[in-house]
Amino acid sequence: MPPKVKSLEDREKLRARIIDAARTLFVERGIEAVSMREIAKKINYSATTLYHHFADKDALLQAVCDEDFLKLASGMRELMQLPNLIERIQALSKGYAMFALQYPNHYRLMFMTPRAPCNLDITEIEQGNTEQDAYAQLKLVVKEAFDAGLFRPEITHFELIAQTLWASTHGVCSLEIALGNEPWIQWVEIDRRFNLMQRAVLRGLLRDPDSVE
Amino acid sequence: MPPKVKSLEDREKLRARIIDAARTLFVERGIEAVSMREIAKKINYSATTLYHHFADKDALLQAVCDEDFLKLASGMRELMQLPNLIERIQALSKGYAMFALQYPNHYRLMFMTPRAPCNLDITEIEQGNTEQDAYAQLKLVVKEAFDAGLFRPEITHFELIAQTLWASTHGVCSLEIALGNEPWIQWVEIDRRFNLMQRAVLRGLLRDPDSVE
DNA sequence: ATCGTTAATTTAACACCGTTAACTTAAAAT
DNA sequence: ATTTTAAGTTAACGGTGTTAAATTAACGAT
């Protein structure tokens, strides 16, 4: 028993409900295991309706991730207040890791699942916008520290440093999420793994290793 | 025009052909994009035949991966001959990374996908067996270097070191696999990312940072 | 040699999937 | 009062993983 011409506001509301339902199911059971029909049923619509809001399943997935990226970025922005550059880098790294481990399934969607390369036209996130992009914030701090000469002189490219820092934290977190309770690995506590990684990689990058911690 | 009672040897041969066809297609186009029917057609059999050799698509996938990880482990075993301990660690790390980037779809399945109950019963790989398990080999070298006093003295647990080294390489590789062609990141070349990570983390872990490279 | 058995393989079908064309319905615009 | 518009539906297409049932050919025993 269908239609009622809806206001633009209502349309946005339905869009949001679709995204929320999709996220819940994706996170519960994995992307491939969730069908468009299921998502639709969860909010009492037919599957076709989803296609009036999103071009296809990938676009819906992209929308789910976009929201989570924004949330992550806004959480990180608060940490950018710390005055000491190295402490700020450490705080960003720690904040990122806590997000990953607190919302492992979101993290999986965002950073561990190869998806069709996002059409920049389709994403609503302004990449590079510090307000919206967590990686842009890391780049910002790293550049500042780079310009201040804090890193070893043979490293000539600051973005390479940012990507290395990112990869180190991502390595610890994603391994924990993917294999954290495999019985054949005697994992050391995740905190100790995170701390050693952060210490080691920073010591390895900084001109003065003893300035860390 | 079907059957001919086949010897046990022939049965093994067909099993191998299925695995090879599956691997080729998985690597070419990704796991989800390849259907059982396609794999079967590639070797001129019907889809049903695959199910007489493998319980389902996952089991086939697992068989493909098992083969490749045995190959990985055996490839790594050769690198274990290097006399210098640090060079040996570096070589293991590089070998691991090259495997990950050459077979991103297998790597994704083994190390980037959380498995519910851990398929230890199904896998034919003996974990911990140095001949078959790549992580066991890393542990072996790290322990040797640890006992030789090569690492910084405040690090008291050698397995923590092994896991940190693993996570660092995994971080670079898995980020590349998941987000390597996202247009909103200006990725530095993967080689440079790998090299800096390896240098940095080793310098950060070693008692004598200048012994690296 | 012929029978029954057995194993390899196929065809046909089931219940899903993502997606789309065609249709319904009710409100808004004329 | 009629037309237009858009939200929503049903029904279908061609695909998927998987399985039940049928087919075929070689073997062992009679």
Tab-separated table of N, CA, C and O (backbone and C1' of nucleotides) in Angstrom, chain B residues 3-4 6 11 14 37 45-46 48-49 52, chain C residues 5-15:
chain	number	residue	atom	x	y	z
B	3	PRO	N	31.656	-41.624	-17.881
B	3	PRO	CA	32.657	-42.013	-16.891
B	3	PRO	C	33.575	-43.100	-17.362
B	3	PRO	O	33.315	-43.850	-18.271
B	4	LYS	N	34.603	-43.161	-16.701
B	4	LYS	CA	35.614	-44.184	-16.828
B	4	LYS	C	36.115	-44.307	-15.399
B	4	LYS	O	36.453	-43.304	-14.774
B	6	LYS	N	38.283	-44.293	-12.618
B	6	LYS	CA	39.633	-43.767	-12.609
B	6	LYS	C	40.448	-44.307	-11.449
B	6	LYS	O	39.911	-44.595	-10.387
B	11	ARG	N	42.410	-39.528	-9.863
B	11	ARG	CA	41.537	-38.716	-9.033
B	11	ARG	C	42.320	-37.538	-8.443
B	11	ARG	O	41.862	-36.400	-8.447
B	14	LEU	N	42.914	-34.907	-11.113
B	14	LEU	CA	41.779	-34.032	-11.384
B	14	LEU	C	41.627	-33.010	-10.270
B	14	LEU	O	41.412	-31.826	-10.513
B	37	ARG	N	30.677	-22.654	-11.650
B	37	ARG	CA	30.445	-23.073	-13.026
B	37	ARG	C	31.594	-22.667	-13.943
B	37	ARG	O	31.995	-23.414	-14.834
B	45	TYR	N	34.455	-29.615	-17.268
B	45	TYR	CA	33.625	-30.481	-16.454
B	45	TYR	C	32.366	-29.709	-16.070
B	45	TYR	O	32.305	-28.487	-16.224
B	46	SER	N	31.409	-30.448	-15.563
B	46	SER	CA	30.230	-29.764	-15.055
B	46	SER	C	30.499	-29.312	-13.622
B	46	SER	O	31.382	-29.843	-12.940
B	48	THR	N	28.925	-29.750	-10.981
B	48	THR	CA	28.687	-30.757	-9.953
B	48	THR	C	29.938	-31.564	-9.634
B	48	THR	O	30.147	-31.965	-8.482
B	49	THR	N	30.739	-31.794	-10.632
B	49	THR	CA	31.951	-32.587	-10.407
B	49	THR	C	32.836	-31.979	-9.317
B	49	THR	O	33.417	-32.699	-8.505
B	52	HIS	N	32.300	-33.214	-5.899
B	52	HIS	CA	32.753	-34.545	-5.507
B	52	HIS	C	34.188	-34.528	-5.029
B	52	HIS	O	34.699	-35.523	-4.541
C	5	DT	P	23.209	-55.597	-6.516
C	5	DT	O5'	24.597	-54.834	-6.453
C	5	DT	C5'	25.794	-55.593	-6.261
C	5	DT	C4'	27.003	-54.712	-6.510
C	5	DT	C3'	26.928	-53.315	-5.863
C	5	DT	O3'	28.057	-53.153	-5.032
C	5	DT	C1'	27.641	-53.172	-8.128
C	6	DT	P	28.148	-51.968	-4.000
C	6	DT	O5'	29.129	-50.985	-4.772
C	6	DT	C5'	30.306	-51.508	-5.394
C	6	DT	C4'	30.957	-50.432	-6.249
C	6	DT	C3'	30.820	-49.012	-5.683
C	6	DT	O3'	32.073	-48.377	-5.813
C	6	DT	C1'	30.095	-49.044	-7.922
C	7	DA	P	32.503	-47.253	-4.771
C	7	DA	O5'	33.146	-46.187	-5.753
C	7	DA	C5'	34.050	-46.621	-6.752
C	7	DA	C4'	33.921	-45.709	-7.958
C	7	DA	C3'	33.897	-44.210	-7.617
C	7	DA	O3'	34.816	-43.577	-8.472
C	7	DA	C1'	32.073	-44.752	-9.001
C	8	DA	P	35.281	-42.114	-8.243
C	8	DA	O5'	34.897	-41.458	-9.638
C	8	DA	C5'	35.433	-42.035	-10.809
C	8	DA	C4'	34.739	-41.442	-12.028
C	8	DA	C3'	34.713	-39.913	-12.060
C	8	DA	O3'	34.985	-39.512	-13.395
C	8	DA	C1'	32.506	-40.741	-12.198
C	9	DT	P	35.392	-38.072	-13.735
C	9	DT	O5'	33.981	-37.412	-14.082
C	9	DT	C5'	33.389	-37.694	-15.362
C	9	DT	C4'	31.919	-37.436	-15.345
C	9	DT	C3'	31.474	-35.987	-15.127
C	9	DT	O3'	31.508	-35.283	-16.365
C	9	DT	C1'	29.934	-37.632	-14.303
C	10	DT	P	30.882	-33.838	-16.475
C	10	DT	O5'	29.341	-34.184	-16.682
C	10	DT	C5'	28.950	-34.998	-17.783
C	10	DT	C4'	27.442	-35.196	-17.765
C	10	DT	C3'	26.673	-33.883	-17.805
C	10	DT	O3'	25.875	-33.817	-18.971
C	10	DT	C1'	25.881	-35.277	-16.024
C	11	DT	P	25.265	-32.421	-19.353
C	11	DT	O5'	23.755	-32.552	-18.864
C	11	DT	C5'	23.000	-33.701	-19.200
C	11	DT	C4'	21.662	-33.683	-18.452
C	11	DT	C3'	20.895	-32.361	-18.529
C	11	DT	O3'	19.522	-32.662	-18.746
C	11	DT	C1'	21.222	-32.940	-16.272
C	12	DA	P	18.464	-31.512	-18.962
C	12	DA	O5'	17.836	-31.346	-17.506
C	12	DA	C5'	17.492	-32.513	-16.775
C	12	DA	C4'	16.779	-32.130	-15.491
C	12	DA	C3'	15.988	-30.820	-15.566
C	12	DA	O3'	14.783	-31.006	-14.852
C	12	DA	C1'	17.652	-30.635	-13.891
C	13	DA	P	13.689	-29.850	-14.806
C	13	DA	O5'	13.842	-29.283	-13.329
C	13	DA	C5'	13.730	-30.213	-12.251
C	13	DA	C4'	14.349	-29.615	-11.012
C	13	DA	C3'	13.752	-28.269	-10.581
C	13	DA	O3'	12.954	-28.478	-9.433
C	13	DA	C1'	16.134	-28.349	-10.342
C	14	DC	P	12.107	-27.265	-8.864
C	14	DC	O5'	12.932	-26.769	-7.589
C	14	DC	C5'	13.491	-27.743	-6.709
C	14	DC	C4'	14.242	-27.012	-5.604
C	14	DC	C3'	13.603	-25.676	-5.241
C	14	DC	O3'	13.555	-25.529	-3.830
C	14	DC	C1'	15.873	-25.359	-5.880
C	15	DA	P	12.447	-24.535	-3.221
C	15	DA	O5'	13.357	-23.473	-2.487
C	15	DA	C5'	14.552	-23.885	-1.828
C	15	DA	C4'	15.548	-22.739	-1.844
C	15	DA	C3'	14.924	-21.347	-1.619
C	15	DA	O3'	15.721	-20.651	-0.698
C	15	DA	C1'	16.256	-21.320	-3.525
